[in-house]
mmCIF file of C-alpha atoms and ligand atoms in Angstrom:
data_model
loop_
_atom_site.group_PDB
_atom_site.id
_atom_site.type_symbol
_atom_site.label_atom_id
_atom_site.label_comp_id
_atom_site.label_asym_id
_atom_site.label_seq_id
_atom_site.Cartn_x
_atom_site.Cartn_y
_atom_site.Cartn_z
ATOM 1 C CA UNK B 2 23.873 -10.906 -10.643
ATOM 2 C CA UNK B 3 26.391 -9.488 -8.208
ATOM 3 C CA UNK B 4 25.954 -9.219 -4.684
ATOM 4 C CA UNK B 5 27.228 -6.522 -2.862
ATOM 5 C CA UNK B 6 28.685 -7.406 0.528
ATOM 6 C CA UNK B 7 28.194 -3.680 1.851
ATOM 7 C CA UNK B 8 24.906 -2.300 1.623
ATOM 8 C CA UNK B 9 24.494 1.334 -0.067
ATOM 9 C CA UNK B 10 24.509 3.457 2.852
ATOM 10 C CA UNK B 11 21.971 6.511 2.833
ATOM 11 C CA UNK B 12 21.547 8.756 5.813
ATOM 12 C CA UNK B 13 24.865 9.773 7.428
ATOM 13 C CA UNK B 14 25.035 9.116 11.115
ATOM 14 C CA UNK B 15 25.317 12.790 11.787
ATOM 15 C CA UNK B 16 22.366 13.727 9.666
ATOM 16 C CA UNK B 17 20.096 11.155 11.621
ATOM 17 C CA UNK B 18 21.218 12.274 15.127
ATOM 18 C CA UNK B 19 20.502 15.985 13.985
ATOM 19 C CA UNK B 20 16.939 15.013 12.451
ATOM 20 C CA UNK B 21 16.295 13.138 16.072
ATOM 21 C CA UNK B 22 17.246 16.455 17.732
ATOM 22 C CA UNK B 23 14.969 18.527 15.596
ATOM 23 C CA UNK B 24 12.006 16.127 15.871
ATOM 24 C CA UNK B 25 12.242 15.769 19.600
ATOM 25 C CA UNK B 26 12.600 19.525 20.186
ATOM 26 C CA UNK B 27 9.570 19.945 18.000
ATOM 27 C CA UNK B 28 7.666 17.455 19.658
ATOM 28 C CA UNK B 29 8.427 18.735 23.331
ATOM 29 C CA UNK B 30 7.339 22.332 22.355
ATOM 30 C CA UNK B 31 4.206 21.466 20.552
ATOM 31 C CA UNK B 32 1.033 21.399 22.362
ATOM 32 C CA UNK B 33 0.212 18.536 23.135
ATOM 33 C CA UNK B 34 3.155 17.057 23.550
ATOM 34 C CA UNK B 35 4.304 14.560 21.532
ATOM 35 C CA UNK B 36 7.303 12.198 20.061
ATOM 36 C CA UNK B 37 7.356 10.170 16.894
ATOM 37 C CA UNK B 38 7.374 6.362 17.523
ATOM 38 C CA UNK B 39 9.971 5.650 15.131
ATOM 39 C CA UNK B 40 12.493 6.484 17.755
ATOM 40 C CA UNK B 41 11.746 3.813 20.076
ATOM 41 C CA UNK B 42 13.971 1.497 17.961
ATOM 42 C CA UNK B 43 17.395 2.021 19.099
ATOM 43 C CA UNK B 44 19.208 -0.963 20.594
ATOM 44 C CA UNK B 45 17.638 -1.223 23.792
ATOM 45 C CA UNK B 46 14.090 -0.359 22.060
ATOM 46 C CA UNK B 47 14.614 -2.956 19.507
ATOM 47 C CA UNK B 48 15.521 -5.615 22.331
ATOM 48 C CA UNK B 49 12.419 -4.718 24.214
ATOM 49 C CA UNK B 50 9.946 -4.695 21.380
ATOM 50 C CA UNK B 51 11.404 -8.430 20.806
ATOM 51 C CA UNK B 52 10.587 -9.196 24.372
ATOM 52 C CA UNK B 53 7.231 -7.526 23.748
ATOM 53 C CA UNK B 54 6.233 -9.630 20.923
ATOM 54 C CA UNK B 55 6.593 -12.715 23.169
ATOM 55 C CA UNK B 56 4.323 -11.561 25.846
ATOM 56 C CA UNK B 57 1.355 -13.514 26.493
ATOM 57 C CA UNK B 58 -0.932 -10.399 26.449
ATOM 58 C CA UNK B 59 0.459 -9.352 22.791
ATOM 59 C CA UNK B 60 -1.151 -11.213 20.247
ATOM 60 C CA UNK B 61 -0.393 -9.459 16.963
ATOM 61 C CA UNK B 62 3.126 -11.393 16.403
ATOM 62 C CA UNK B 63 1.462 -14.551 17.239
ATOM 63 C CA UNK B 64 -1.597 -14.210 15.153
ATOM 64 C CA UNK B 65 0.231 -12.797 12.390
ATOM 65 C CA UNK B 66 2.815 -15.708 11.996
ATOM 66 C CA UNK B 67 -0.136 -18.234 12.578
ATOM 67 C CA UNK B 68 -1.736 -16.412 9.581
ATOM 68 C CA UNK B 69 1.505 -16.911 7.389
ATOM 69 C CA UNK B 70 1.848 -20.299 8.320
ATOM 70 C CA UNK B 71 -1.512 -20.959 7.448
ATOM 71 C CA UNK B 72 -1.631 -19.147 4.221
ATOM 72 C CA UNK B 73 1.985 -18.313 2.780
ATOM 73 C CA UNK B 74 1.147 -20.502 -0.118
ATOM 74 C CA UNK B 75 -2.152 -18.745 -0.955
ATOM 75 C CA UNK B 76 -0.061 -15.472 -0.928
ATOM 76 C CA UNK B 77 2.830 -17.211 -2.981
ATOM 77 C CA UNK B 78 0.237 -18.024 -5.753
ATOM 78 C CA UNK B 79 -0.170 -14.235 -6.359
ATOM 79 C CA UNK B 80 3.185 -13.678 -6.950
ATOM 80 C CA UNK B 81 4.744 -13.838 -10.615
ATOM 81 C CA UNK B 82 7.867 -15.559 -11.575
ATOM 82 C CA UNK B 83 11.353 -13.540 -10.779
ATOM 83 C CA UNK B 84 9.662 -11.643 -7.878
ATOM 84 C CA UNK B 85 12.057 -9.359 -5.837
ATOM 85 C CA UNK B 86 10.103 -9.099 -2.452
ATOM 86 C CA UNK B 87 10.630 -5.427 -1.134
ATOM 87 C CA UNK B 88 10.392 -5.367 2.896
ATOM 88 C CA UNK B 89 9.425 -2.230 4.377
ATOM 89 C CA UNK B 90 11.277 -1.808 7.597
ATOM 90 C CA UNK B 91 12.292 -5.431 7.985
ATOM 91 C CA UNK B 92 13.708 -6.128 11.369
ATOM 92 C CA UNK B 93 13.642 -10.079 12.122
ATOM 93 C CA UNK B 94 13.503 -11.912 9.290
ATOM 94 C CA UNK B 95 11.106 -14.797 10.844
ATOM 95 C CA UNK B 96 8.125 -13.639 8.808
ATOM 96 C CA UNK B 97 9.340 -13.406 5.514
ATOM 97 C CA UNK B 98 11.018 -16.478 5.725
ATOM 98 C CA UNK B 99 7.749 -18.260 6.004
ATOM 99 C CA UNK B 100 6.739 -16.488 2.520
ATOM 100 C CA UNK B 101 10.226 -17.472 1.197
ATOM 101 C CA UNK B 102 9.693 -21.259 2.104
ATOM 102 C CA UNK B 103 6.280 -21.131 0.162
ATOM 103 C CA UNK B 104 7.341 -19.037 -2.508
ATOM 104 C CA UNK B 105 9.766 -20.389 -5.186
ATOM 105 C CA UNK B 106 8.896 -17.443 -7.463
ATOM 106 C CA UNK B 107 10.900 -15.170 -4.971
ATOM 107 C CA UNK B 108 14.212 -14.535 -6.577
ATOM 108 C CA UNK B 109 15.160 -11.749 -4.624
ATOM 109 C CA UNK B 110 14.721 -10.174 -1.230
ATOM 110 C CA UNK B 111 15.423 -6.622 -0.568
ATOM 111 C CA UNK B 112 14.939 -5.675 3.078
ATOM 112 C CA UNK B 113 14.522 -1.731 3.599
ATOM 113 C CA UNK B 114 15.660 -0.684 6.909
ATOM 114 C CA UNK B 115 17.168 2.090 8.681
ATOM 115 C CA UNK B 116 19.943 0.071 10.746
ATOM 116 C CA UNK B 117 22.626 -0.844 8.320
ATOM 117 C CA UNK B 118 24.191 -3.273 11.013
ATOM 118 C CA UNK B 119 21.244 -5.351 11.598
ATOM 119 C CA UNK B 120 20.553 -5.512 7.971
ATOM 120 C CA UNK B 121 23.920 -7.101 6.958
ATOM 121 C CA UNK B 122 23.906 -9.543 9.792
ATOM 122 C CA UNK B 123 20.467 -10.669 8.947
ATOM 123 C CA UNK B 124 21.400 -10.776 5.318
ATOM 124 C CA UNK B 125 24.035 -12.913 6.009
ATOM 125 C CA UNK B 126 22.138 -15.351 7.693
ATOM 126 C CA UNK B 127 19.504 -15.413 4.894
ATOM 127 C CA UNK B 128 22.355 -16.040 2.487
ATOM 128 C CA UNK B 129 23.420 -18.797 4.465
ATOM 129 C CA UNK B 130 20.000 -20.362 4.611
ATOM 130 C CA UNK B 131 18.912 -19.700 1.376
ATOM 131 C CA UNK B 132 21.892 -20.035 -1.285
ATOM 132 C CA UNK B 133 19.575 -19.641 -4.342
ATOM 133 C CA UNK B 134 17.947 -16.180 -3.034
ATOM 134 C CA UNK B 135 19.557 -12.980 -3.933
ATOM 135 C CA UNK B 136 19.536 -10.803 -0.840
ATOM 136 C CA UNK B 137 20.066 -6.941 -1.432
ATOM 137 C CA UNK B 138 19.712 -4.800 1.508
ATOM 138 C CA UNK B 139 18.979 -1.307 1.537
ATOM 139 C CA UNK B 140 19.764 0.996 4.763
ATOM 140 C CA UNK B 141 17.261 3.582 4.276
ATOM 141 C CA UNK B 142 14.190 4.958 6.008
ATOM 142 C CA UNK B 143 11.578 3.454 4.120
ATOM 143 C CA UNK B 144 9.038 6.281 5.005
ATOM 144 C CA UNK B 145 11.131 8.650 2.673
ATOM 145 C CA UNK B 146 11.796 8.223 -1.195
ATOM 146 C CA UNK B 147 14.610 5.600 -1.797
ATOM 147 C CA UNK B 148 15.980 3.805 -4.599
ATOM 148 C CA UNK B 149 15.869 -0.007 -5.167
ATOM 149 C CA UNK B 150 19.145 -1.536 -5.999
ATOM 150 C CA UNK B 151 19.441 -1.817 -10.017
ATOM 151 C CA UNK B 152 19.654 -5.612 -9.965
ATOM 152 C CA UNK B 153 15.848 -5.401 -9.257
ATOM 153 C CA UNK B 154 15.081 -3.602 -12.683
ATOM 154 C CA UNK B 155 14.968 -7.213 -14.182
ATOM 155 C CA UNK B 156 12.757 -8.486 -11.621
ATOM 156 C CA UNK B 157 9.134 -8.374 -10.570
ATOM 157 C CA UNK B 158 8.691 -6.315 -7.347
ATOM 158 C CA UNK B 159 6.338 -7.160 -4.675
ATOM 159 C CA UNK B 160 5.913 -5.425 -1.192
ATOM 160 C CA UNK B 161 5.740 -6.830 2.049
ATOM 161 C CA UNK B 162 5.157 -4.771 5.169
ATOM 162 C CA UNK B 163 4.034 -7.035 7.886
ATOM 163 C CA UNK B 164 3.709 -6.184 11.879
ATOM 164 C CA UNK B 165 0.838 -3.531 11.117
ATOM 165 C CA UNK B 166 3.671 -1.137 11.518
ATOM 166 C CA UNK B 167 0.949 1.132 9.159
ATOM 167 C CA UNK B 168 -1.005 1.440 12.184
ATOM 168 C CA UNK B 169 1.438 3.904 13.654
ATOM 169 C CA UNK B 170 0.515 6.269 10.662
ATOM 170 C CA UNK B 171 -2.401 8.565 10.689
ATOM 171 C CA UNK B 172 -4.876 7.912 7.595
ATOM 172 C CA UNK B 173 -3.335 10.616 5.579
ATOM 173 C CA UNK B 174 0.150 9.251 6.039
ATOM 174 C CA UNK B 175 -0.870 5.738 5.529
ATOM 175 C CA UNK B 176 -2.347 6.789 2.403
ATOM 176 C CA UNK B 177 1.141 8.612 1.462
ATOM 177 C CA UNK B 178 2.995 5.470 2.014
ATOM 178 C CA UNK B 179 0.532 3.279 -0.009
ATOM 179 C CA UNK B 180 1.220 5.814 -2.836
ATOM 180 C CA UNK B 181 4.880 5.876 -2.430
ATOM 181 C CA UNK B 182 4.815 2.238 -2.342
ATOM 182 C CA UNK B 183 2.979 1.922 -5.531
ATOM 183 C CA UNK B 184 5.394 4.383 -7.279
ATOM 184 C CA UNK B 185 8.427 2.340 -5.909
ATOM 185 C CA UNK B 186 6.911 -1.460 -6.746
ATOM 186 C CA UNK B 187 5.040 -0.302 -10.131
ATOM 187 C CA UNK B 188 1.959 -1.199 -12.001
ATOM 188 C CA UNK B 189 0.329 -4.592 -11.181
ATOM 189 C CA UNK B 190 2.684 -5.298 -8.451
ATOM 190 C CA UNK B 191 1.532 -6.975 -5.300
ATOM 191 C CA UNK B 192 1.723 -5.674 -1.701
ATOM 192 C CA UNK B 193 1.231 -8.035 1.287
ATOM 193 C CA UNK B 194 0.590 -6.144 4.267
ATOM 194 C CA UNK B 195 -0.075 -6.958 8.089
ATOM 195 C CA UNK B 196 -3.237 -4.999 9.711
ATOM 196 C CA UNK B 197 -4.409 -5.152 13.219
ATOM 197 C CA UNK B 198 -8.133 -5.488 13.532
ATOM 198 C CA UNK B 199 -10.667 -3.726 15.661
ATOM 199 C CA UNK B 200 -11.687 -6.068 18.865
ATOM 200 C CA UNK B 201 -12.956 -6.059 22.386
ATOM 201 C CA UNK B 202 -10.932 -2.967 24.174
ATOM 202 C CA UNK B 203 -10.133 -5.458 27.011
ATOM 203 C CA UNK B 204 -8.050 -7.447 24.732
ATOM 204 C CA UNK B 205 -6.280 -4.127 23.181
ATOM 205 C CA UNK B 206 -5.876 -2.576 26.414
ATOM 206 C CA UNK B 207 -4.199 -5.936 28.073
ATOM 207 C CA UNK B 208 -1.605 -6.360 24.930
ATOM 208 C CA UNK B 209 -0.220 -2.654 25.746
ATOM 209 C CA UNK B 210 -0.624 -2.678 29.280
ATOM 210 C CA UNK B 211 1.232 -6.263 30.092
ATOM 211 C CA UNK B 212 1.651 -7.276 33.402
ATOM 212 C CA UNK B 213 5.298 -7.741 33.344
ATOM 213 C CA UNK B 214 5.880 -3.985 32.571
ATOM 214 C CA UNK B 215 7.932 -4.764 29.263
ATOM 215 C CA UNK B 216 5.757 -2.232 27.276
ATOM 216 C CA UNK B 217 6.090 0.158 30.128
ATOM 217 C CA UNK B 218 9.823 -0.371 29.760
ATOM 218 C CA UNK B 219 9.649 0.056 25.925
ATOM 219 C CA UNK B 220 7.890 3.469 26.071
ATOM 220 C CA UNK B 221 10.174 4.795 28.850
ATOM 221 C CA UNK B 222 13.244 3.585 27.020
ATOM 222 C CA UNK B 223 12.410 6.699 24.373
ATOM 223 C CA UNK B 224 13.421 9.269 27.304
ATOM 224 C CA UNK B 225 16.252 7.237 28.527
ATOM 225 C CA UNK B 226 17.281 7.369 24.675
ATOM 226 C CA UNK B 227 16.802 11.140 24.803
ATOM 227 C CA UNK B 228 19.213 11.611 27.826
ATOM 228 C CA UNK B 229 21.756 9.125 26.029
ATOM 229 C CA UNK B 230 21.995 10.805 22.734
ATOM 230 C CA UNK B 231 20.979 14.230 23.312
ATOM 231 C CA UNK B 232 22.025 14.646 26.626
ATOM 232 C CA UNK B 233 18.778 15.507 28.366
ATOM 233 C CA UNK B 234 18.220 15.441 31.999
ATOM 234 C CA UNK B 235 14.610 13.420 32.128
ATOM 235 C CA UNK B 236 14.014 11.699 35.404
ATOM 236 C CA UNK B 237 12.767 8.432 34.229
ATOM 237 C CA UNK B 238 11.314 7.498 37.735
ATOM 238 C CA UNK B 239 8.810 10.682 37.417
ATOM 239 C CA UNK B 240 7.125 9.752 34.379
ATOM 240 C CA UNK B 241 4.836 6.827 33.865
ATOM 241 C CA UNK B 242 3.333 4.731 30.953
ATOM 242 C CA UNK B 243 -0.441 5.055 29.849
ATOM 243 C CA UNK B 244 -1.741 3.047 27.317
ATOM 244 C CA UNK B 245 -5.440 3.222 26.498
ATOM 245 C CA UNK B 246 -7.892 2.292 23.410
ATOM 246 C CA UNK B 247 -9.546 5.351 21.945
ATOM 247 C CA UNK B 248 -12.843 3.851 20.704
ATOM 248 C CA UNK B 249 -13.727 6.979 18.482
ATOM 249 C CA UNK B 250 -10.667 6.631 16.416
ATOM 250 C CA UNK B 251 -10.156 3.019 16.886
ATOM 251 C CA UNK B 252 -6.621 3.477 18.212
ATOM 252 C CA UNK B 253 -4.319 2.344 20.869
ATOM 253 C CA UNK B 254 -2.504 5.671 22.127
ATOM 254 C CA UNK B 255 0.353 5.505 24.547
ATOM 255 C CA UNK B 256 1.801 8.419 26.458
ATOM 256 C CA UNK B 257 4.279 9.291 29.132
ATOM 257 C CA UNK B 258 2.753 11.007 32.015
ATOM 258 C CA UNK B 259 4.538 13.463 34.390
ATOM 259 C CA UNK B 260 3.850 12.464 37.826
ATOM 260 C CA UNK B 261 4.779 15.919 39.005
ATOM 261 C CA UNK B 262 5.288 19.344 38.065
ATOM 262 C CA UNK B 263 8.944 19.532 36.518
ATOM 263 C CA UNK B 264 11.365 21.038 34.232
ATOM 264 C CA UNK B 265 13.280 19.063 31.952
ATOM 265 C CA UNK B 266 16.604 20.496 29.822
ATOM 266 C CA UNK B 267 16.747 19.068 26.398
ATOM 267 C CA UNK B 268 19.228 20.323 24.033
ATOM 268 C CA UNK B 269 19.680 23.409 25.966
ATOM 269 C CA UNK B 270 15.939 24.443 25.892
ATOM 270 C CA UNK B 271 13.850 24.051 29.059
ATOM 271 C CA UNK B 272 10.639 21.880 28.695
ATOM 272 C CA UNK B 273 8.053 22.722 31.405
ATOM 273 C CA UNK B 274 5.383 19.928 32.682
ATOM 274 C CA UNK B 275 2.296 20.224 34.600
ATOM 275 C CA UNK B 276 1.761 17.553 37.305
ATOM 276 C CA UNK B 277 -0.419 14.823 34.842
ATOM 277 C CA UNK B 278 0.809 16.303 31.673
ATOM 278 C CA UNK B 279 1.651 13.899 28.901
ATOM 279 C CA UNK B 280 3.383 13.124 25.844
ATOM 280 C CA UNK B 281 1.874 10.971 23.478
ATOM 281 C CA UNK B 282 4.208 8.941 22.212
ATOM 282 C CA UNK B 283 2.150 6.208 19.723
ATOM 283 C CA UNK B 284 -0.932 5.705 18.182
ATOM 284 C CA UNK B 285 -1.560 2.013 16.958
ATOM 285 C CA UNK B 286 -4.642 2.425 14.503
ATOM 286 C CA UNK B 287 -7.155 -0.754 14.462
ATOM 287 C CA UNK B 288 -9.041 -1.455 11.296
ATOM 288 C CA UNK B 289 -11.631 -3.921 9.776
ATOM 289 C CA UNK B 290 -10.759 -5.813 6.644
ATOM 290 C CA UNK B 291 -13.184 -3.481 5.101
ATOM 291 C CA UNK B 292 -11.982 -0.158 6.317
ATOM 292 C CA UNK B 293 -8.400 -0.945 5.280
ATOM 293 C CA UNK B 294 -9.700 -1.900 1.959
ATOM 294 C CA UNK B 295 -11.478 1.210 1.596
ATOM 295 C CA UNK B 296 -8.322 3.170 2.743
ATOM 296 C CA UNK B 297 -6.245 1.271 0.089
ATOM 297 C CA UNK B 298 -8.553 1.508 -2.728
ATOM 298 C CA UNK B 299 -8.350 5.475 -1.995
ATOM 299 C CA UNK B 300 -4.460 5.558 -2.597
ATOM 300 C CA UNK B 301 -3.562 3.346 -5.882
ATOM 301 C CA UNK B 302 -4.281 -0.429 -4.733
ATOM 302 C CA UNK B 303 -7.238 -2.726 -5.171
ATOM 303 C CA UNK B 304 -7.718 -5.426 -2.471
ATOM 304 C CA UNK B 305 -7.255 -8.750 -3.814
ATOM 305 C CA UNK B 306 -7.641 -10.978 -0.487
ATOM 306 C CA UNK B 307 -7.351 -10.948 3.131
ATOM 307 C CA UNK B 308 -6.556 -13.846 5.952
ATOM 308 C CA UNK B 309 -7.242 -13.602 9.253
ATOM 309 C CA UNK B 310 -6.267 -16.069 12.500
ATOM 310 C CA UNK B 311 -9.077 -18.237 13.971
ATOM 311 C CA UNK B 312 -9.989 -15.524 16.471
ATOM 312 C CA UNK B 313 -10.167 -12.735 13.914
ATOM 313 C CA UNK B 314 -7.670 -10.698 15.761
ATOM 314 C CA UNK B 315 -5.387 -9.663 12.979
ATOM 315 C CA UNK B 316 -5.327 -9.683 9.308
ATOM 316 C CA UNK B 317 -2.841 -10.045 6.434
ATOM 317 C CA UNK B 318 -4.224 -8.447 3.140
ATOM 318 C CA UNK B 319 -3.043 -8.687 -0.557
ATOM 319 C CA UNK B 320 -3.500 -5.565 -2.671
ATOM 320 C CA UNK B 321 -2.732 -5.130 -6.358
ATOM 321 C CA UNK B 322 -1.185 -1.709 -7.663
ATOM 322 C CA UNK B 323 -3.951 -0.400 -9.837
ATOM 323 C CA UNK B 324 -3.408 0.893 -13.055
HETATM 324 C C1 LIG R 8 5.222 -2.239 15.935
HETATM 325 C C2 LIG R 8 3.483 -0.407 15.717
HETATM 326 C C3 LIG R 8 3.007 -2.577 15.422
HETATM 327 O O1 LIG R 8 1.631 -0.868 17.577
HETATM 328 O O2 LIG R 8 1.463 -2.938 18.490
HETATM 329 C C4 LIG R 8 3.899 -2.462 20.499
HETATM 330 C C5 LIG R 8 4.681 -1.044 18.501
HETATM 331 N N1 LIG R 8 3.953 -0.566 20.806
HETATM 332 N N2 LIG R 8 3.560 -2.196 21.944
HETATM 333 C C6 LIG R 8 2.237 -1.665 17.867
HETATM 334 C C7 LIG R 8 4.110 -1.378 20.163
HETATM 335 C C8 LIG R 8 3.624 -0.940 22.091
HETATM 336 C C9 LIG R 8 3.662 -1.886 17.777
HETATM 337 N N3 LIG R 8 4.098 -1.828 16.152
#
């Protein structure tokens, strides 16, 4: 199997930045105002998110790593020989390494991520550490249709979607993603997915309102990014971070609240803010093992197993594509 040294490039940088402008204008002219959370992750945002994962209050990453350490061999048993593991939105490879270490059946690893540079660097590190593993990075937005590398056709695809990233989606979007994953992976494929669980709101609220203020910086960086990339004039000091658990909807909501009545110019448009008005920047849905299983059943998957940490804060669930 040949190993391409450069990833198949999909979105041109220009297309990417103009869809950013379009999404920002659309969100800031909507009522209530909103911005898509996928734009948190520029270089600064990705670095801040890495910091978040190490905060004492932010339990998801620690819990998921503990689950993977304890149960990777159980997960490995579900994978057929010559598996191509496709990771949706890869970022750091810390989690997938635990799976690769436990599963000799994984012959190829296909990280799919929007950032081509990061992908190539991470791919080089993986090739160095796992000389027998074929690493085939794909630079694409995993929520959109993308093609698997040709050489994957000879292997059995399985999916890996850790981090509870699926929690950012509304139920209908999560469902659309699961159906899209079922189409890409094919009949009988296994999908291993990380899902944050419903729990005491005090623990949830603390995880998104850390004492060190890193989550606030992460949230505010979205406005800084709009200033940097779209030449807007947001005054960061006049917005503040808000995060709270919405019990009825079983989700953490993050907002940026304007401290005063003000106007901001974005892409030549004047956006008005009332004092206290917010931009809704993220939802992070929490499930039970059962509620996520029920969602999955409705969109082409059968739950086969689920593992949780000792506190029952987080889960990793295995699904099989229904025929
Ligand atoms: C990466 C979407 C799983 O929802 O916990 C962390 C993002 N936002 N702190 C989450 C996030 C604020 C994170 N996900």
